[in-house]
N, CA and C of each residue as an Amber inpcrd file, in Angstrom:
protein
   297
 100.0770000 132.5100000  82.4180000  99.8670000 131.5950000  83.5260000
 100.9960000 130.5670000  83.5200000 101.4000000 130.0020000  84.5920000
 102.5100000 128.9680000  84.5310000 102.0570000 127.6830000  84.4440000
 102.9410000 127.1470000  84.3180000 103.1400000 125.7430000  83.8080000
 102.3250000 125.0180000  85.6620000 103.3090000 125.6010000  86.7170000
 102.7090000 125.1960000  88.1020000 101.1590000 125.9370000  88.3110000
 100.8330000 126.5500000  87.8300000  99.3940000 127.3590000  88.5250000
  98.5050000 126.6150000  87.6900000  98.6130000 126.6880000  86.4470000
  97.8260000 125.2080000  85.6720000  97.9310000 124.1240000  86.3990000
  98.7950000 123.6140000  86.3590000  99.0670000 122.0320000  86.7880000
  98.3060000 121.9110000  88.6720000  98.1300000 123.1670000  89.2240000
  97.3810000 123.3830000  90.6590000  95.8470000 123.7740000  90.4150000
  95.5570000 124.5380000  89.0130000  94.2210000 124.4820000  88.4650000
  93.5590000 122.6990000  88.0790000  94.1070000 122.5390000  87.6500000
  93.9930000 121.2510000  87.1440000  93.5200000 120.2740000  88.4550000
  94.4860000 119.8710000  89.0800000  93.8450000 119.2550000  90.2850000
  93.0080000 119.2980000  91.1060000  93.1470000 121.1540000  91.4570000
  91.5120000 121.5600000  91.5310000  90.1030000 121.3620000  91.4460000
  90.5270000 121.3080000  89.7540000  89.2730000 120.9710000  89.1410000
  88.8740000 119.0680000  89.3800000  90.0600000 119.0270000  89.1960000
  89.9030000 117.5070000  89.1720000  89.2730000 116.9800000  91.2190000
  89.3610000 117.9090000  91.8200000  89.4330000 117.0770000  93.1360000
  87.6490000 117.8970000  93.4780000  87.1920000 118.7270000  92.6610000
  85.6360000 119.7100000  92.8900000  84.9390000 118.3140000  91.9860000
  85.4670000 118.0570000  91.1450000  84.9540000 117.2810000  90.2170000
  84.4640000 116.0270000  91.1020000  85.0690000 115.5040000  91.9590000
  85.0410000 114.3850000  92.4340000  84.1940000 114.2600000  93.8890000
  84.3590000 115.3870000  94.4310000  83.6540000 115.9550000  95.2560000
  82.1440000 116.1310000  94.4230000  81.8440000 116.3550000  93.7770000
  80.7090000 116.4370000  93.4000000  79.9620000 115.1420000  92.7500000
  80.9090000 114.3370000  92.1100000  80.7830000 113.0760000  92.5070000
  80.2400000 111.9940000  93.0800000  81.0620000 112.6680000  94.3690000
  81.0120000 111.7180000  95.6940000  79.6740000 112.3600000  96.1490000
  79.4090000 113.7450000  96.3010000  78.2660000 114.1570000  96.8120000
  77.1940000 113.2770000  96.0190000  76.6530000 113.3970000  94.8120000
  75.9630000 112.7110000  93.3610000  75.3120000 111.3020000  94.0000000
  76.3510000 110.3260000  94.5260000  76.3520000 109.2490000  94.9330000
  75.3690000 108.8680000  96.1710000  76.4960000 109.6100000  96.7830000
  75.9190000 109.7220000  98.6070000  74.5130000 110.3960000  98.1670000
  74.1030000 110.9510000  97.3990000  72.3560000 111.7040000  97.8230000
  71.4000000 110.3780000  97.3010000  72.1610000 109.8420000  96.1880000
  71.7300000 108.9550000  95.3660000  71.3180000 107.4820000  96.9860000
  72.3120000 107.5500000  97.5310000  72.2850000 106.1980000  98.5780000
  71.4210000 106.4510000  99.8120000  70.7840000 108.0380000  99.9450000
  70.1430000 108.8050000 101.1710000  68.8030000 108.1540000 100.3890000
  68.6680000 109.0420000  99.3730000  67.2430000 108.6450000  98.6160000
  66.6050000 107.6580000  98.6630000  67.8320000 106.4330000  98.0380000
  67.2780000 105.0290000  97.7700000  66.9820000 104.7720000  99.2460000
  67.9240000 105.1020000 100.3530000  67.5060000 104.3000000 101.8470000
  66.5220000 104.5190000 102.5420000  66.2830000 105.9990000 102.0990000
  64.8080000 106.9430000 102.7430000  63.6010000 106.4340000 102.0390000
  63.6460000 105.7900000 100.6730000  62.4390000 105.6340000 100.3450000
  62.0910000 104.1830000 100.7880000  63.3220000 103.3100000 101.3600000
  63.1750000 101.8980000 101.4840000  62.5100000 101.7760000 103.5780000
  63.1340000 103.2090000 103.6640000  62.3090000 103.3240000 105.3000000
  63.7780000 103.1920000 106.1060000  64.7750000 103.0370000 105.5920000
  66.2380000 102.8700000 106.4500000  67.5400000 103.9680000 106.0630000
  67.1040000 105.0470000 106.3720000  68.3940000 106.3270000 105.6530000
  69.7850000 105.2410000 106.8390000  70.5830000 106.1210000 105.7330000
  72.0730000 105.5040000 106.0370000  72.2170000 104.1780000 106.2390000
  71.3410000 103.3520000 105.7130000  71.6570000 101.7080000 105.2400000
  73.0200000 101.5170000 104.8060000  72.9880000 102.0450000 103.6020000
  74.0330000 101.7970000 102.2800000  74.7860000 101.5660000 102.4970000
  75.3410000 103.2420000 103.3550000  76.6820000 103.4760000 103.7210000
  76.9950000 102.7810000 105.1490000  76.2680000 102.7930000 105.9050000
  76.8040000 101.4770000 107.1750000  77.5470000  99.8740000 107.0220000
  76.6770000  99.7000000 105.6730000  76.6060000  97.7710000 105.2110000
  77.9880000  98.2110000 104.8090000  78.6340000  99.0220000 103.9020000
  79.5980000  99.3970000 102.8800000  80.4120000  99.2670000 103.9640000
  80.5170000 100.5990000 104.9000000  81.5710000 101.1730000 105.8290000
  81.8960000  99.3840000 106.5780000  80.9500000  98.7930000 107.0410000
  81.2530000  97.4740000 108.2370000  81.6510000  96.1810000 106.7930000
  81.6050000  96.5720000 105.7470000  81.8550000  95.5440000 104.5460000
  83.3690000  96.0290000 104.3580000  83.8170000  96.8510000 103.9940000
  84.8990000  97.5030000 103.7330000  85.6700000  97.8200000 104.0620000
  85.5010000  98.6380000 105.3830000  86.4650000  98.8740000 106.6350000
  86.7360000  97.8990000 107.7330000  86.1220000  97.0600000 107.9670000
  86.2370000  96.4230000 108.7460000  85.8450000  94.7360000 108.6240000
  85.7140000  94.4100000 107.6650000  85.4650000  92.9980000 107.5040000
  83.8890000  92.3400000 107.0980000  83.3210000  92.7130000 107.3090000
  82.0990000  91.9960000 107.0540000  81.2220000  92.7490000 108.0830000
  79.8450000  92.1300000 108.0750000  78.5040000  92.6720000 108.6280000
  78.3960000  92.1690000 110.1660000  79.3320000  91.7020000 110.3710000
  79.2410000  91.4870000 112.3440000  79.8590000  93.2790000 112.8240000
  80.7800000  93.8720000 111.5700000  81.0070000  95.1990000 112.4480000
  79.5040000  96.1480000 112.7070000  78.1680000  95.6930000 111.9480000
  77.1780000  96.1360000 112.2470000  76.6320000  96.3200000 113.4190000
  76.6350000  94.7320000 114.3570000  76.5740000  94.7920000 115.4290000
  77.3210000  95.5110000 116.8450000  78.5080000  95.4230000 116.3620000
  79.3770000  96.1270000 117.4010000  79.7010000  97.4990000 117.0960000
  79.7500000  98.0380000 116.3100000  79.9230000  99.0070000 116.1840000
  78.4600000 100.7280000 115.7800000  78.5460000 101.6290000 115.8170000
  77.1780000 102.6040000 115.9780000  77.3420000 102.8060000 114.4130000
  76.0300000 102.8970000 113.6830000  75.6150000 103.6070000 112.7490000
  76.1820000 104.4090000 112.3140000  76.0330000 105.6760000 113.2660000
  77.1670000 107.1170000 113.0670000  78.1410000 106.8580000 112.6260000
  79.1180000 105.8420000 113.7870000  80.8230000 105.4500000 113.2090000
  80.7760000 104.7700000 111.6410000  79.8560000 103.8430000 111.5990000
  80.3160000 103.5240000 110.1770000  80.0300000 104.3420000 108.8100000
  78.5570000 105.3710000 108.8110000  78.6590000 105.6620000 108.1290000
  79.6720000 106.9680000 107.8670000  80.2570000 107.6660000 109.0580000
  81.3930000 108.4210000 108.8210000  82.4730000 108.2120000 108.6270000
  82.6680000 106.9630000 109.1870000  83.9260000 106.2810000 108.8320000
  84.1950000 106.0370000 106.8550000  82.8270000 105.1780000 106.7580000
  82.4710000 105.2120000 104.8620000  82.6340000 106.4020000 103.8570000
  82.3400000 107.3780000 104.9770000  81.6520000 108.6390000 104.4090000
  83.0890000 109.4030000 104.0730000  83.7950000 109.1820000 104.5960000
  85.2100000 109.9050000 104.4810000  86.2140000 108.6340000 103.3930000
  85.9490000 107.8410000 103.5060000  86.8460000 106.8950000 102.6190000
  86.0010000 107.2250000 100.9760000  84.8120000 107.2220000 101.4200000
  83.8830000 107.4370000 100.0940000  84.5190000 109.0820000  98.7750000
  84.6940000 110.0690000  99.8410000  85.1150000 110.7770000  99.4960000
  86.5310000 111.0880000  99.3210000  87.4450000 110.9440000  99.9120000
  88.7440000 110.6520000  99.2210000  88.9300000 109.7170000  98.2330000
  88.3460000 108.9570000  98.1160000  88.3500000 107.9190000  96.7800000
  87.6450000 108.6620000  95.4670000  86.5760000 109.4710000  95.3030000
  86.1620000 109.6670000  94.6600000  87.1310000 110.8240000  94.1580000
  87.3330000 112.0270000  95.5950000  88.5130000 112.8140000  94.9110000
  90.1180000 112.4380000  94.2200000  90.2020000 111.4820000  94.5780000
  91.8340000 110.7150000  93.8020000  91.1790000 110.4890000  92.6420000
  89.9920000 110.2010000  92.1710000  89.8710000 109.8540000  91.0250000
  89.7800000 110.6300000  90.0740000  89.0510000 111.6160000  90.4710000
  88.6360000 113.2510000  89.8360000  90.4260000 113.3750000  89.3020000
  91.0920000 113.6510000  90.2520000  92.3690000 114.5090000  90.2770000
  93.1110000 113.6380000  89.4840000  92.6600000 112.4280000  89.4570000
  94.0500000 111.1250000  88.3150000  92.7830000 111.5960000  86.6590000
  91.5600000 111.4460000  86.6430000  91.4090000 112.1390000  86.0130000
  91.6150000 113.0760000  84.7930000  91.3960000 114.2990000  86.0040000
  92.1220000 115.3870000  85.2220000  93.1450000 115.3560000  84.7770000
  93.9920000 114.8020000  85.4270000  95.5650000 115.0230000  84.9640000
  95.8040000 114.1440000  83.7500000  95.1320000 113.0770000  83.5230000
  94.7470000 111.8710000  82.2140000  94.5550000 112.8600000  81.2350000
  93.5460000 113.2640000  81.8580000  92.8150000 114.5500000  80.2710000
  93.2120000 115.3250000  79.8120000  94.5850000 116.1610000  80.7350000
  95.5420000 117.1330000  80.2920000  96.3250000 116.5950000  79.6320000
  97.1550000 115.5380000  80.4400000  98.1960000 114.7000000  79.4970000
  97.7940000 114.5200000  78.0710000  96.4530000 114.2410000  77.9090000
  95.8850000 113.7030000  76.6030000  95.8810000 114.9440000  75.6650000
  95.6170000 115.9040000  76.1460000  95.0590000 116.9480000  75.6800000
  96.3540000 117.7010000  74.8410000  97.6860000 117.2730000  75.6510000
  98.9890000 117.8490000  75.3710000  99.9860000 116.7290000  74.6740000
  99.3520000 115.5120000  74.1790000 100.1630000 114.6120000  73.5990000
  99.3550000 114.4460000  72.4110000 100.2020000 114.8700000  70.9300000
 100.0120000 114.9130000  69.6380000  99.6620000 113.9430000  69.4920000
  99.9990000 112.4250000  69.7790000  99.1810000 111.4970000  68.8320000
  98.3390000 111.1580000  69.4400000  97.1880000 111.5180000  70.6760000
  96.2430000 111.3850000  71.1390000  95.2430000 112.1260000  70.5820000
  95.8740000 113.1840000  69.9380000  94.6740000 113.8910000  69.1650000
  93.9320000 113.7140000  68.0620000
């Protein structure tokens, strides 16, 4: 196997990793909102906290938009992390005095 097909395994893993993650989370934030009587709370307050400034984007803006808007930042963040990650753990894995 090469040095590149590893190093494209690797990120792989590292970006499923994170994805699963991010999924982990998000069911975790459905649950808590469904049992509180408000699904997609979490991620709305987050998305109008985060993306856009504070909790007046609640008002002006739809539910849907923020939590997809969240919902996609949520998940690329989680996958950069997976993938910096992995590549931490290889590095580690391949540098003698880490072992």
């Amino acid at each position: 196997m090469s040095i590149e097909h590893s190093r494209n395994r690797i990120i792989a893993d590292g970006a499923i990793a994170g994805i699963l993650g991010a999924g982990a989370v998000a069911l975790w934030f459905l649950i808590f909102d469904a049992a509180r009587g408000h699904p997609f709370e979490t991620p709305a307050i987050l998305g109008a906290a985060i993306l856009h400034g504070g909790s007046e984007a609640l008002g002006r803006m739809s539910m849907a938009q923020l939590v997809g808007e969240y919902t996609v930042v949520h998940f690329l963040a989680f996958v950069m992390v997976g993938i910096v990650g992995a590549l931490l753990l290889e590095a580690a894995e391949k540098e003698p005095s880490l072992n």
